[in-house]
Amino acid sequence: MRNIFAIFITTFVELSFSQHNPHFFPNRTGIVHLFEWKFKDIARECETYLSPNGFGGVQVSPINENAIVFKRPWFERYQPISYRIITRSGDENDFRNMVTKCNTVGVRVYVDIVVNHMAAGNGQVNGTGGGTAFIPDKSYPNVPYNETHFHETCAINDYNNAVEVRNCELVGLPDLDQSLEYVRARIVNFMNKLIDFGVAGFRMDAAKHMWPNDLSVIYNRLNNLSNYFATGSRPFIYQEVIDLGGEAVKKTEYISLGAVTEFKFSLEISRAFRGHNELKWLKSWGVKWGLLPSKYSLVFVDNHDNQRNGAGGSEILTYKFPKMYVMAVAFMLAHPYGTPRIMSSFFFDFIDQGPPANVSTEEIISPKILSNGTCTNGWVCEHRWTEIVGMIGFRNRVRGEAIANWWDNDNNAIAFCRGNKGFVVFNNEPDDLQLTFNTCLSRGNYCDVISGRKSGNICTGQQISVNEKGKSVIRIKAQSVVAVHSGAKI
C-alpha cells in the first residue's frame, strides 16, 4: 500500500511541475500577447514575423463566446456566455487553422481561459455567436449552466478574507462553483478540446478567485499535449494571481500547480525605470525582491489590465512612455529571471476602449504592417519595435549564461555580461554616458541590437568595437540602452 501511495505522490508531483514548461522550440523565447488580434492575423504574424525572429509563443485573447457589451469595451472578452469558439477574433475553424500554422513554424499558442465566472448584465444578454444568457436567473443555456452551478450572490469587499475573495463575485460577475463535478467537467472538456487542437497551454484568468484545490483537480484531468509535442508533455499553466502583499490570498498557494503571473515584477521594474528606485539595486533582482523563484514566474512589464491602471496603478510603464518602457523590457529580456511575456497593444485614450473596429459593422480592423515593420490602423505592436525584437534575439543567444561582471555607477547606470555571449548597458541618468566597459566578448565589431539590426555584414544601427581584451568605449544616451551579443558580430 505504501508503494502505491508513493507512486501516486511521485506521479502527482511530476504532473504538477511539468506544467511549468512553456514548451518553446529550441532557440526561441518569450510569449507575445497579441491582445484582441484576429486569428487569421495571428496565423500570418506567426509565419511572417514571430517565427523568423525567434519568438517562442503567442497568447491569444479569450476565444469563447462572450457577451456583446455596449460600445464594445475590451473587457467584454472576459464575460463568457458559452464555451463555443466564436468571438470577434474568429470562429472555431479560424482558431484551429491558426494553431496549426503557428505550430508548424515553431510558435506555440497559449489561450487566455476565463472559467472563474460568467457574464454579468441586466436581463438578457446576447453573445458573439448568436447565443443568449438571462443573467437574473444565472441561466447560460449554451453551456448549459443555471443558478445551481454558482456560488451565492455576494460582493468582494474584504481582500483579507480568502473565502470572500474566492466565493463571491468579482466586480459583479456570477461566480462559478468549481467544486461541483458538473462545472469541473464543462471546464475540463473545453480545455481538453483546445489541447487536442494543438495549444501549448493556458493563462488562467482570475485564478486568485478560485480555490487551489479545485484548480488542481481540473488541471490533473487535462489531457497530455497533442502530437505537436513530446510524448507525455503537460500543458503549460500560468495563473493570474495578483499578489502585491497585504492580502489573504498568496501567490505561493498556486506555484505547485503551474507558473504564476508575477505582478510584483511589473510594479518593481516600472518603479526602477521611472527613476523611483535606483537601478544599482537591480543587482539582486529576483527572490530577494520578494519575487517568486524564477521557474514559477511568468514576467512582464505591463499587461492588458495594469496598463489601464490595474495592479500597480499609475506606476506601471506602458508604450505611452517609450524610452523608459524600452529600457524596462530590455532589462526583462537581458536578465535570466522568469519566463517573459511581451505586451502587444492597441492605442487607447480611455481605459474601457476596445480594439480598433469598423464603426458600422463593429468588426475588428486588422493591423497594417508598414515597410519599416511597424503597425498602423490603431495598433501599437510593441513586439515589432526594433529594440524589443532585438532583445528577443539577445535572450536566445545568451540562454544558459550567467550574469557576470556587474557594473554600476552607484546610481542609475548599470551594465552586465551574460557569460561571454552578451553585454548590455543601461543609462537612466539625465545625461549621456561614455565609459570603457569590459564586454566579456571576443575582439571584433558588433551591431547594437537596440538601435538597429545586423543584415549580413551591415549594421543598421550603432556599431560597437571590442578590442582584444574585451574592452569597448561605449557612448550611451540618457534614458537608453545598448546591447550586443555574439550573434550580432559583423
Tab-separated table of N, CA and C in Angstrom, residues 22-94:
chain	number	residue	atom	x	y	z
A	22	PRO	N	7.010	25.911	-20.780
A	22	PRO	CA	6.255	26.522	-21.885
A	22	PRO	C	6.404	25.800	-23.218
A	23	HIS	N	7.304	24.823	-23.282
A	23	HIS	CA	7.469	24.005	-24.497
A	23	HIS	C	7.916	24.814	-25.709
A	24	PHE	N	8.763	25.816	-25.481
A	24	PHE	CA	9.320	26.554	-26.612
A	24	PHE	C	10.174	25.620	-27.466
A	25	PHE	N	10.177	25.850	-28.764
A	25	PHE	CA	11.130	25.181	-29.634
A	25	PHE	C	12.536	25.680	-29.298
A	26	PRO	N	13.587	24.915	-29.659
A	26	PRO	CA	14.961	25.369	-29.394
A	26	PRO	C	15.234	26.740	-30.011
A	27	ASN	N	16.045	27.524	-29.304
A	27	ASN	CA	16.460	28.852	-29.764
A	27	ASN	C	15.282	29.790	-29.983
A	28	ARG	N	14.287	29.651	-29.131
A	28	ARG	CA	13.142	30.562	-29.136
A	28	ARG	C	12.838	30.952	-27.699
A	29	THR	N	12.259	32.124	-27.526
A	29	THR	CA	11.930	32.571	-26.179
A	29	THR	C	10.821	33.605	-26.232
A	30	GLY	N	10.160	33.778	-25.117
A	30	GLY	CA	9.192	34.859	-24.973
A	30	GLY	C	7.827	34.560	-25.556
A	31	ILE	N	6.810	34.984	-24.819
A	31	ILE	CA	5.423	34.907	-25.273
A	31	ILE	C	4.971	36.315	-25.625
A	32	VAL	N	4.357	36.482	-26.764
A	32	VAL	CA	3.796	37.775	-27.162
A	32	VAL	C	2.288	37.726	-26.968
A	33	HIS	N	1.754	38.681	-26.241
A	33	HIS	CA	0.303	38.770	-26.072
A	33	HIS	C	-0.247	39.644	-27.191
A	34	LEU	N	-0.769	39.007	-28.223
A	34	LEU	CA	-1.383	39.744	-29.332
A	34	LEU	C	-2.824	40.056	-28.938
A	35	PHE	N	-2.938	41.059	-28.102
A	35	PHE	CA	-4.197	41.412	-27.445
A	35	PHE	C	-5.256	41.824	-28.460
A	36	GLU	N	-6.351	41.053	-28.502
A	36	GLU	CA	-7.524	41.320	-29.342
A	36	GLU	C	-7.278	41.106	-30.841
A	37	TRP	N	-6.169	40.484	-31.206
A	37	TRP	CA	-5.926	40.212	-32.619
A	37	TRP	C	-6.881	39.133	-33.132
A	38	LYS	N	-7.190	39.182	-34.412
A	38	LYS	CA	-7.982	38.142	-35.057
A	38	LYS	C	-7.103	36.919	-35.337
A	39	PHE	N	-7.727	35.755	-35.340
A	39	PHE	CA	-6.980	34.513	-35.523
A	39	PHE	C	-6.224	34.484	-36.848
A	40	LYS	N	-6.838	34.954	-37.908
A	40	LYS	CA	-6.173	34.941	-39.215
A	40	LYS	C	-4.941	35.841	-39.206
A	41	ASP	N	-5.020	36.956	-38.492
A	41	ASP	CA	-3.874	37.860	-38.401
A	41	ASP	C	-2.770	37.261	-37.538
A	42	ILE	N	-3.158	36.539	-36.489
A	42	ILE	CA	-2.164	35.878	-35.640
A	42	ILE	C	-1.424	34.812	-36.437
A	43	ALA	N	-2.162	34.030	-37.216
A	43	ALA	CA	-1.529	32.995	-38.043
A	43	ALA	C	-0.496	33.608	-38.979
A	44	ARG	N	-0.869	34.702	-39.608
A	44	ARG	CA	0.045	35.383	-40.526
A	44	ARG	C	1.265	35.925	-39.773
A	45	GLU	N	1.036	36.453	-38.581
A	45	GLU	CA	2.143	37.004	-37.791
A	45	GLU	C	3.095	35.899	-37.351
A	46	CYS	N	2.562	34.733	-37.000
A	46	CYS	CA	3.424	33.600	-36.668
A	46	CYS	C	4.348	33.266	-37.832
A	47	GLU	N	3.785	33.211	-39.018
A	47	GLU	CA	4.537	32.774	-40.192
A	47	GLU	C	5.533	33.816	-40.678
A	48	THR	N	5.142	35.078	-40.646
A	48	THR	CA	5.955	36.117	-41.292
A	48	THR	C	6.855	36.887	-40.340
A	49	TYR	N	6.566	36.852	-39.031
A	49	TYR	CA	7.364	37.679	-38.125
A	49	TYR	C	7.822	36.951	-36.865
A	50	LEU	N	6.904	36.337	-36.142
A	50	LEU	CA	7.282	35.722	-34.868
A	50	LEU	C	8.274	34.588	-35.069
A	51	SER	N	7.998	33.710	-36.009
A	51	SER	CA	8.908	32.595	-36.261
A	51	SER	C	10.273	33.053	-36.777
A	52	PRO	N	10.349	33.886	-37.813
A	52	PRO	CA	11.666	34.300	-38.304
A	52	PRO	C	12.505	35.055	-37.281
A	53	ASN	N	11.857	35.636	-36.273
A	53	ASN	CA	12.590	36.459	-35.309
A	53	ASN	C	12.782	35.804	-33.950
A	54	GLY	N	12.483	34.518	-33.843
A	54	GLY	CA	12.856	33.772	-32.651
A	54	GLY	C	11.914	33.852	-31.471
A	55	PHE	N	10.688	34.323	-31.676
A	55	PHE	CA	9.722	34.344	-30.576
A	55	PHE	C	9.263	32.919	-30.265
A	56	GLY	N	8.951	32.680	-28.985
A	56	GLY	CA	8.594	31.336	-28.566
A	56	GLY	C	7.129	30.998	-28.675
A	57	GLY	N	6.257	31.981	-28.423
A	57	GLY	CA	4.835	31.677	-28.414
A	57	GLY	C	3.984	32.920	-28.448
A	58	VAL	N	2.681	32.694	-28.551
A	58	VAL	CA	1.728	33.791	-28.614
A	58	VAL	C	0.577	33.497	-27.665
A	59	GLN	N	0.188	34.502	-26.881
A	59	GLN	CA	-1.016	34.410	-26.058
A	59	GLN	C	-2.153	35.082	-26.798
A	60	VAL	N	-3.275	34.375	-26.902
A	60	VAL	CA	-4.438	34.933	-27.587
A	60	VAL	C	-5.497	35.317	-26.564
A	61	SER	N	-6.286	36.322	-26.892
A	61	SER	CA	-7.381	36.755	-26.031
A	61	SER	C	-8.416	35.639	-25.922
A	62	PRO	N	-9.276	35.679	-24.896
A	62	PRO	CA	-10.283	34.622	-24.726
A	62	PRO	C	-11.009	34.313	-26.030
A	63	ILE	N	-11.159	33.029	-26.321
A	63	ILE	CA	-11.639	32.601	-27.637
A	63	ILE	C	-13.100	32.178	-27.641
A	64	ASN	N	-13.702	32.044	-26.456
A	64	ASN	CA	-15.074	31.534	-26.420
A	64	ASN	C	-16.091	32.663	-26.402
A	65	GLU	N	-17.308	32.322	-26.784
A	65	GLU	CA	-18.379	33.296	-26.967
A	65	GLU	C	-18.555	34.185	-25.745
A	66	ASN	N	-18.546	35.482	-25.986
A	66	ASN	CA	-18.718	36.444	-24.895
A	66	ASN	C	-19.942	37.318	-25.121
A	67	ALA	N	-20.371	37.965	-24.056
A	67	ALA	CA	-21.493	38.897	-24.144
A	67	ALA	C	-21.103	40.098	-24.994
A	68	ILE	N	-22.035	40.590	-25.779
A	68	ILE	CA	-21.826	41.828	-26.533
A	68	ILE	C	-22.186	42.989	-25.617
A	69	VAL	N	-21.183	43.778	-25.279
A	69	VAL	CA	-21.361	44.882	-24.339
A	69	VAL	C	-21.400	46.197	-25.115
A	70	PHE	N	-22.241	47.111	-24.676
A	70	PHE	CA	-22.412	48.408	-25.339
A	70	PHE	C	-21.074	49.111	-25.514
A	71	LYS	N	-20.811	49.605	-26.706
A	71	LYS	CA	-19.587	50.293	-27.118
A	71	LYS	C	-18.386	49.348	-27.245
A	72	ARG	N	-18.601	48.065	-27.071
A	72	ARG	CA	-17.599	47.016	-27.314
A	72	ARG	C	-16.279	47.263	-26.582
A	73	PRO	N	-16.299	47.398	-25.259
A	73	PRO	CA	-15.063	47.573	-24.495
A	73	PRO	C	-14.215	46.304	-24.532
A	74	TRP	N	-12.928	46.445	-24.240
A	74	TRP	CA	-12.034	45.286	-24.250
A	74	TRP	C	-12.477	44.210	-23.274
A	75	PHE	N	-13.091	44.620	-22.149
A	75	PHE	CA	-13.386	43.645	-21.104
A	75	PHE	C	-14.571	42.744	-21.431
A	76	GLU	N	-15.276	43.007	-22.542
A	76	GLU	CA	-16.362	42.083	-22.887
A	76	GLU	C	-15.833	40.682	-23.166
A	77	ARG	N	-14.574	40.591	-23.589
A	77	ARG	CA	-13.977	39.274	-23.853
A	77	ARG	C	-13.876	38.434	-22.580
A	78	TYR	N	-13.940	39.089	-21.433
A	78	TYR	CA	-13.833	38.401	-20.143
A	78	TYR	C	-15.202	38.178	-19.507
A	79	GLN	N	-16.248	38.218	-20.353
A	79	GLN	CA	-17.607	37.956	-19.891
A	79	GLN	C	-18.223	36.856	-20.764
A	80	PRO	N	-17.848	35.598	-20.506
A	80	PRO	CA	-18.305	34.495	-21.359
A	80	PRO	C	-19.775	34.154	-21.142
A	81	ILE	N	-20.417	33.694	-22.221
A	81	ILE	CA	-21.767	33.145	-22.075
A	81	ILE	C	-21.832	31.687	-22.534
A	82	SER	N	-20.771	31.201	-23.187
A	82	SER	CA	-20.704	29.782	-23.547
A	82	SER	C	-19.243	29.434	-23.792
A	83	TYR	N	-18.990	28.152	-24.071
A	83	TYR	CA	-17.644	27.703	-24.397
A	83	TYR	C	-17.495	27.395	-25.888
A	84	ARG	N	-18.406	27.907	-26.694
A	84	ARG	CA	-18.277	27.791	-28.145
A	84	ARG	C	-17.202	28.766	-28.629
A	85	ILE	N	-16.401	28.344	-29.571
A	85	ILE	CA	-15.304	29.184	-30.061
A	85	ILE	C	-15.836	30.103	-31.141
A	86	ILE	N	-16.195	31.302	-30.724
A	86	ILE	CA	-16.650	32.309	-31.687
A	86	ILE	C	-16.674	33.671	-31.004
A	87	THR	N	-15.762	34.533	-31.434
A	87	THR	CA	-15.662	35.901	-30.931
A	87	THR	C	-15.373	36.814	-32.117
A	88	ARG	N	-15.080	38.054	-31.821
A	88	ARG	CA	-14.686	38.956	-32.911
A	88	ARG	C	-13.331	38.568	-33.500
A	89	SER	N	-12.600	37.671	-32.848
A	89	SER	CA	-11.331	37.191	-33.408
A	89	SER	C	-11.525	36.119	-34.466
A	90	GLY	N	-12.694	35.469	-34.466
A	90	GLY	CA	-12.948	34.429	-35.454
A	90	GLY	C	-13.687	33.252	-34.857
A	91	ASP	N	-13.896	32.221	-35.687
A	91	ASP	CA	-14.641	31.045	-35.244
A	91	ASP	C	-13.702	29.861	-35.024
A	92	GLU	N	-14.302	28.694	-34.793
A	92	GLU	CA	-13.503	27.512	-34.465
A	92	GLU	C	-12.570	27.116	-35.599
A	93	ASN	N	-13.014	27.186	-36.823
A	93	ASN	CA	-12.142	26.843	-37.948
A	93	ASN	C	-10.964	27.797	-38.050
A	94	ASP	N	-11.229	29.089	-37.860
A	94	ASP	CA	-10.146	30.080	-37.882
A	94	ASP	C	-9.126	29.770	-36.787
